[in-house]
Coordinates of C-alpha atoms in Angstrom, one line a residue:
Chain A
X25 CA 94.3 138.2 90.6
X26 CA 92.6 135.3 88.1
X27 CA 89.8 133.8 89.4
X28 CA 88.9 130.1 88.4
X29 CA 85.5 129.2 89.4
X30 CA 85.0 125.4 89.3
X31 CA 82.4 124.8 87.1
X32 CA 80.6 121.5 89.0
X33 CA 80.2 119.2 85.7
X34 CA 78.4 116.8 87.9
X35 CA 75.6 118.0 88.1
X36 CA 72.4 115.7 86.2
X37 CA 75.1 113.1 86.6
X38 CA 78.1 111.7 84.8
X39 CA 78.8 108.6 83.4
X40 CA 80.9 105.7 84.1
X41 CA 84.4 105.6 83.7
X42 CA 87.5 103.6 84.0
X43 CA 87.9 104.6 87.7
X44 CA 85.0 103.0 90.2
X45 CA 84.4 102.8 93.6
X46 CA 84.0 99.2 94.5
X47 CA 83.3 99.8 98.3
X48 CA 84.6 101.7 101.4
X49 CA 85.0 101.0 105.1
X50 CA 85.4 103.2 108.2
X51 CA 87.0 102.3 111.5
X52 CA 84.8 101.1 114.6
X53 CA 87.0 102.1 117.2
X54 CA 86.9 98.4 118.7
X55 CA 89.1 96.6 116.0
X56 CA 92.3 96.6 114.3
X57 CA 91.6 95.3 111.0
X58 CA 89.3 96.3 108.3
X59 CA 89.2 93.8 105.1
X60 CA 87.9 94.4 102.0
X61 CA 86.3 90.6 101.0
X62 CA 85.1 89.4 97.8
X63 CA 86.8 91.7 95.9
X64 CA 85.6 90.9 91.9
X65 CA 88.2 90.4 89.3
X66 CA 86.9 92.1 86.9
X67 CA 89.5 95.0 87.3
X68 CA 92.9 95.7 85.8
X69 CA 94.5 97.3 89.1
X70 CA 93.2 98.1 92.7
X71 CA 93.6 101.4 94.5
X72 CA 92.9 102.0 98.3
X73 CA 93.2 105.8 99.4
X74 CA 92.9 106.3 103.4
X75 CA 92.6 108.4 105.8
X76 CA 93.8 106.6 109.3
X77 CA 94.8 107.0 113.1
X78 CA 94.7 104.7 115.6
X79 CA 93.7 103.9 119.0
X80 CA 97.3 103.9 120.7
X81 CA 100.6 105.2 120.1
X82 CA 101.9 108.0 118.6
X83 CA 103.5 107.7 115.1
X84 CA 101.6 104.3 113.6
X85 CA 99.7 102.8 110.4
X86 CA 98.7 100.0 109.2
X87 CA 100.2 96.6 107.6
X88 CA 98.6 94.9 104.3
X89 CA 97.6 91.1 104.4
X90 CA 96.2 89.4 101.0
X91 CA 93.6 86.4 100.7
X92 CA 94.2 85.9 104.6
X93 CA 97.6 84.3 103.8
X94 CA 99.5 84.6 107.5
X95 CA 102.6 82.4 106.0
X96 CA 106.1 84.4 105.7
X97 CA 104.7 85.4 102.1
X98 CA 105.9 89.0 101.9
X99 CA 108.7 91.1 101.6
X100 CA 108.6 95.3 101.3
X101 CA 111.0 98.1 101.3
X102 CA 110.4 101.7 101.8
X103 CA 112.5 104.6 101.4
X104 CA 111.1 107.4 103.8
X105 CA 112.1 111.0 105.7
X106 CA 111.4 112.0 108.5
X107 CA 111.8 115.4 108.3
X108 CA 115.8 115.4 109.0
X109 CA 117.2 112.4 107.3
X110 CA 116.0 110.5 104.2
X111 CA 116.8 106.7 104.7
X112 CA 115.4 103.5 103.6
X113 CA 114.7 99.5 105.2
X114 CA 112.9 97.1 103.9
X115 CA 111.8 93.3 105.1
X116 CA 111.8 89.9 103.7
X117 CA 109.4 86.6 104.4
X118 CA 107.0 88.3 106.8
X119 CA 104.0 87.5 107.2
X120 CA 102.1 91.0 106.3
X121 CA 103.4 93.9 104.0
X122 CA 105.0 96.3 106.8
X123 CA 107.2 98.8 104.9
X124 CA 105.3 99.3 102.1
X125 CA 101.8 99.7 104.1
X126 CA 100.5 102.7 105.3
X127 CA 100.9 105.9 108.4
X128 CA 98.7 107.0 110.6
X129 CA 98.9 109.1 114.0
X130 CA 97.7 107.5 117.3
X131 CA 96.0 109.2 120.2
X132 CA 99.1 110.5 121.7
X133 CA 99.0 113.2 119.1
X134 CA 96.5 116.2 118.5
X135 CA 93.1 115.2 117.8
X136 CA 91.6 115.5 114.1
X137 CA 94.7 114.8 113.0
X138 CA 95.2 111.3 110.6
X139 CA 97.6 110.3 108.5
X140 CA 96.8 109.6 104.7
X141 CA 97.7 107.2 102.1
X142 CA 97.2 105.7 98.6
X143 CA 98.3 101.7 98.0
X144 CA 98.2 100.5 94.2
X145 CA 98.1 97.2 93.6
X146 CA 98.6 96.8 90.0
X147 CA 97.3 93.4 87.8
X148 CA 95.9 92.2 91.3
X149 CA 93.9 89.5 89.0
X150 CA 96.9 87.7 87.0
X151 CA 97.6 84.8 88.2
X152 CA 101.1 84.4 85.8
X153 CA 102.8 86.1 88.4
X154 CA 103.0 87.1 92.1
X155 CA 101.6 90.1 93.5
X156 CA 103.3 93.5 93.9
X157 CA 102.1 96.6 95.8
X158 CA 103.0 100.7 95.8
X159 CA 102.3 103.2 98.3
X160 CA 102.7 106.5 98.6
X161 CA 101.6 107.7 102.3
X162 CA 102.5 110.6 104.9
X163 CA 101.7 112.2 108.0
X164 CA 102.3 115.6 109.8
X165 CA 101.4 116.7 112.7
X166 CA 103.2 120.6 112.9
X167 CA 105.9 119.1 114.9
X168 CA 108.2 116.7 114.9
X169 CA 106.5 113.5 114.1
X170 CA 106.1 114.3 110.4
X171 CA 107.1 111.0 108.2
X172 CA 107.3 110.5 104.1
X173 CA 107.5 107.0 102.8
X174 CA 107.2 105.3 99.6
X175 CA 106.9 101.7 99.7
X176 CA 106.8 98.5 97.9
X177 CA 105.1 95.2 98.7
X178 CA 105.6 91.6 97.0
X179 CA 103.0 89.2 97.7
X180 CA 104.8 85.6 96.9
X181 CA 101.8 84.0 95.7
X182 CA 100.2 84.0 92.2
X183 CA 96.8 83.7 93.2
X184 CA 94.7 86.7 92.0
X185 CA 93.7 89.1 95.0
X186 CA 90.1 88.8 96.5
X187 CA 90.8 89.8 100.0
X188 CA 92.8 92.8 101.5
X189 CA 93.0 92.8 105.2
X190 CA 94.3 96.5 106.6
X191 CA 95.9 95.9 110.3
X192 CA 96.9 98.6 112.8
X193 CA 100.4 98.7 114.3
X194 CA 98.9 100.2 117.5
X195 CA 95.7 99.2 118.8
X196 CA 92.1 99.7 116.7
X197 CA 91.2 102.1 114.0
X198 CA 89.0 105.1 115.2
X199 CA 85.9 106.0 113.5
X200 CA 87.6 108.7 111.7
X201 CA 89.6 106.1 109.9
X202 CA 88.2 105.7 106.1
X203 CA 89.4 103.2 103.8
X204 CA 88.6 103.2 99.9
X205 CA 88.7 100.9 97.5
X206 CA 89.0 101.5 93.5
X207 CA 88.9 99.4 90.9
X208 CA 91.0 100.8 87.3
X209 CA 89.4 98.7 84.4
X210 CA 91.6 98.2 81.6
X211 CA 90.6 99.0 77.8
X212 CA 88.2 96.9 76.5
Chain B
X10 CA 75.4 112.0 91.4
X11 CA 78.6 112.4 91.0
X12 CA 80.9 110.0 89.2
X13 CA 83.6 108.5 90.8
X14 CA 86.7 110.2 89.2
X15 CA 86.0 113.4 87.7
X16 CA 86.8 116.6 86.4
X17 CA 85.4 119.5 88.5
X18 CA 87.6 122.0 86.7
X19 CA 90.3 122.1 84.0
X20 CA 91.8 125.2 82.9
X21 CA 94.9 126.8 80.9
X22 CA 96.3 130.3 81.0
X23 CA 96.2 132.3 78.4
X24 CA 98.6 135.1 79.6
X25 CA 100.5 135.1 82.4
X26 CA 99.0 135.7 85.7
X27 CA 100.5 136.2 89.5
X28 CA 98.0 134.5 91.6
X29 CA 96.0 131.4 90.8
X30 CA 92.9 131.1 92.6
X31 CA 90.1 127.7 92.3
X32 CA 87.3 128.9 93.8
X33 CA 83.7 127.6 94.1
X34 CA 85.0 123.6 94.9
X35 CA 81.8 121.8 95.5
X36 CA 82.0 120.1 98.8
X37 CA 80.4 116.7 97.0
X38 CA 83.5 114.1 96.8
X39 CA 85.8 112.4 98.9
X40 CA 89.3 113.6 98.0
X41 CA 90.4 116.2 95.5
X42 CA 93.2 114.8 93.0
X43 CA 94.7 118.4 91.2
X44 CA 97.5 118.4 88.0
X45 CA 99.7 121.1 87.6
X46 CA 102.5 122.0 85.1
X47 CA 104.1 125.2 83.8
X48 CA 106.9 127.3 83.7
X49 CA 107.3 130.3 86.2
X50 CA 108.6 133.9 84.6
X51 CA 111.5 133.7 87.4
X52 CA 113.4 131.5 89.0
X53 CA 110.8 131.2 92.5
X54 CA 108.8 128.9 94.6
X55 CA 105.5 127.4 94.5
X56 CA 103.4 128.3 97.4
X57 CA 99.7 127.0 97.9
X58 CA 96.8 127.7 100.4
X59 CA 93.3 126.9 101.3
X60 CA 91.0 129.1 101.5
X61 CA 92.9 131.9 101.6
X62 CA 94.0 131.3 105.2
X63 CA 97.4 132.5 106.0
X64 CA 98.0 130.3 109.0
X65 CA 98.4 127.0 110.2
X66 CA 100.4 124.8 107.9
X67 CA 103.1 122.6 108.1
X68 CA 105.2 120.0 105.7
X69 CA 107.5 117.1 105.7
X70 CA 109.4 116.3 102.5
X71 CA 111.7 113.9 101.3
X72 CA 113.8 115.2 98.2
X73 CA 116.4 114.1 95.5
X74 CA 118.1 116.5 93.6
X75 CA 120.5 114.0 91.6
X76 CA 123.1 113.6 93.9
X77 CA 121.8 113.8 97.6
X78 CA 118.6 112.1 98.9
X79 CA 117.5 114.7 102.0
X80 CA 114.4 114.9 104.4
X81 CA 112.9 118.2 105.9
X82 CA 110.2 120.0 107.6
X83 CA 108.4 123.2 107.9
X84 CA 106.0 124.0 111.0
X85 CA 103.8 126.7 111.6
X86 CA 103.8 128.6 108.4
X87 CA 101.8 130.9 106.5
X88 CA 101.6 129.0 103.5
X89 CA 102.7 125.8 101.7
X90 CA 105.8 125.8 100.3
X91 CA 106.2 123.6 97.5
X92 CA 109.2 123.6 96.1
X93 CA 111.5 125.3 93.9
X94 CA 110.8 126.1 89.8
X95 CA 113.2 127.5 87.4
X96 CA 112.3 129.4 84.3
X97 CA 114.0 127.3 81.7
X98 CA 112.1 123.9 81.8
X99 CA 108.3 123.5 83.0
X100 CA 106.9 121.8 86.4
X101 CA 105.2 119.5 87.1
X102 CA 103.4 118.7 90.4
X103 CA 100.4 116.3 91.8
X104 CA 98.1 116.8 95.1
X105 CA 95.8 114.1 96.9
X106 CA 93.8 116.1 99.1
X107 CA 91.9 113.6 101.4
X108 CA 88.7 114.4 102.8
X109 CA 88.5 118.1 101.8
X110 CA 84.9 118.3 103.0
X111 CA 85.1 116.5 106.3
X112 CA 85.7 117.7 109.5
X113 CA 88.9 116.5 110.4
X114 CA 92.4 118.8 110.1
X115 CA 93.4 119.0 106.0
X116 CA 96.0 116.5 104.9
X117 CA 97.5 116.2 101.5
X118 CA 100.3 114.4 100.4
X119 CA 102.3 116.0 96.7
X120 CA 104.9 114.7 94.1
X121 CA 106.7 117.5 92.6
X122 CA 108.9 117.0 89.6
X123 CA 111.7 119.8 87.5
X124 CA 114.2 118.1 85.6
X125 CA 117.0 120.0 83.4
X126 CA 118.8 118.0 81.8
X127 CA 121.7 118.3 84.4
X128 CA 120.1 119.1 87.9
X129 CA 116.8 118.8 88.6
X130 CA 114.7 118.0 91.9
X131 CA 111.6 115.1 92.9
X132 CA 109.8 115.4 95.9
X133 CA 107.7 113.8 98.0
X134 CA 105.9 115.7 100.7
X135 CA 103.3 115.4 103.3
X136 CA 101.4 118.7 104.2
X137 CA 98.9 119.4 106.9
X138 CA 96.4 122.4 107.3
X139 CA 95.7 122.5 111.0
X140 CA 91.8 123.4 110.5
X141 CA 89.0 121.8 110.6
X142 CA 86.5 123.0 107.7
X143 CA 85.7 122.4 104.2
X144 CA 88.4 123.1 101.7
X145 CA 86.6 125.5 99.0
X146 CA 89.4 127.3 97.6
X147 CA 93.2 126.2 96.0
X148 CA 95.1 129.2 96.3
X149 CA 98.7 129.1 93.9
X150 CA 101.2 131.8 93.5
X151 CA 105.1 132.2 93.9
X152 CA 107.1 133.6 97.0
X153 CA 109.3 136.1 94.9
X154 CA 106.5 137.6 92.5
X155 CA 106.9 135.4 89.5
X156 CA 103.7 134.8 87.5
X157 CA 102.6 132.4 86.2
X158 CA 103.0 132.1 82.4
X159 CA 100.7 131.5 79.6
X160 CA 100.2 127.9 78.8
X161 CA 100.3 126.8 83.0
X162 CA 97.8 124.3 83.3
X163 CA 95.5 122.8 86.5
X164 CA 93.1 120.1 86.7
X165 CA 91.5 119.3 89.4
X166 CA 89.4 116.2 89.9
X167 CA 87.2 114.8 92.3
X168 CA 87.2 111.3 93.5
X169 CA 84.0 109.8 95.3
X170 CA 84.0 106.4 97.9
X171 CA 81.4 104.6 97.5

């Protein structure tokens, strides 16, 4: 047997690199959106990593809204499996990101258990061009509720992002819902 | 303090080896982020656990292998199963493990890649660990017995929220 021990290099500190935390936000349990305001443009591309369940439901997530636009500005496509087929949909002119936004488990399944995602958005600041998102997100629950999905988003707008507004399919976030949001600097 | 993305421990085997043990993960960041790639000295599968436990894990995967795009699941198991690596080219695979220090049941999600030249496989999987405590321990090795040859590599990294 080899044994690794992970040497913790961050002790005394580290310093900063290309990856930062710009802020983070954890369910209330009495709403269904959490929004990330504000956001500066001083980044290259966005990152949000969750963790997420939901008040209701059983199988659920959440949708992805930019600058507050509510027009039929989006269209997404996913290609998911669901732990017997692999199969794929997608959406255009809605009003929210739905395919390509993230899972989560409501309160019909086991407790403790949350689904988990990480949405890109790349260039979120260039305003030569609409928007477009990535996600990568899953959820698993030992039995048969299990789902895989990669996704896209399109934002038709070419404003640069300074709001993200994360919106539960099924009723409000619990408190053990975290959201995290990264900025990626580029080179200088 | 810990920075926000950063490497906790980065290492590359010198001979080969049949279990692959992180231990010691300091409990300090919100997700752990870990890099593999190498080249197993049989044709086996990659398995993974926390811990060291032997119980309570479960997957969903969505695969391609070139010609067929397919979806499945394993429940109750005593390990992870990863996937599938062949002795002739190296793979390469990707964890997020999210909230490894918290208190709720151990999600990760993985992207596993082995191409050939002629068949190959990418996967996409979703893997829970149906226990509640901290994750202080990556545990690799291969359901058959193969080792793991010199010049396998793993990085871990730790990612902090603000």
């Amino acid at each position: 047997m080899h044994l690794l021990l992970a040497n913790n290099s961050a002790a005394g500190g580290a310093p900063a690199g290309a990856f930062e935390s710009i802020a983070s936000a954890a369910g209330t349990g009495s709403s269904g959106t959490i929004t990330f305001s504000s956001i500066p443009s001083t980044y290259q591309h966005l990152q949000i990593r969750a963790i997420v369940r939901t008040s209701t439901g059983t199988g659920t997530g959440f949708n992805i809204r930019l600058n507050n636009d509510t027009g039929s500005n989006y269209a997404s496509h996913q290609l998911y499996g669901d732990g017997s087929s692999a199969a794929a949909a997608g959406n255009a002119s809605e009003s929210s990101i739905t395919n390509g936004g993230g899972l989560a488990f409501g309160s019909s399944i086991t407790a403790d258990i949350l689904g988990v995602s990480i949405v890109d958005i790349h260039d979120y600041a260039n305003t030569s061009k609409n928007t477009t998102t990535r996600t990568f997100s899953g959820r698993d629950n030992n039995s048969t509720n299990g789902f895989i999905r990669l996704g896209s988003g399109l934002w038709m707008n070419t404003n640069a992002v300074n709001q993200i507004d994360l919106i539960s399919t099924s009723g409000n976030f619990t408190t053990q819902t975290q959201f995290a949001l990264y900025g990626i600097k580029a080179a200088p | 303090m810990p920075a926000t993305y950063e490497p906790i421990v980065t290492t590359t085997l010198s001979s080969a080896i049949l279990n692959l043990d992180i231990t010691s993960i300091p409990g300090t960041y919100t997700d752990l982020k870990v890099i593999m790639t190498g080249v197993p000295s049989a044709n086996d599968t990659l398995q993974m656990r926390f811990n060291s436990n032997t119980s309570n894990y479960s997957r969903t995967r969505l695969s391609g292998d070139g010609s067929t795009a397919a979806s499945g699941r394993n429940t109750s198991q005593t390990r992870f199963t990863i996937a599938d690596n062949k002795t002739t080219q190296p793979f390469f695979v990707e964890f997020d493990i999210f909230n490894y220090a918290g208190s709720t049941h151990k999600t990760m999600l993985y992207s596993y890649n082995l191409d050939r030249n002629g068949n190959g496989e990418v996967v996409k999987g979703v893997a829970l660990w149906r226990n509640t405590a901290a994750i202080t321990e990556l545990n690799f090795f291969n359901q058959l017995g193969a080792n793991f040859n010199s010049g396998t590599t793993v990085t871990i990294y730790g990612i902090l929220k603000a």
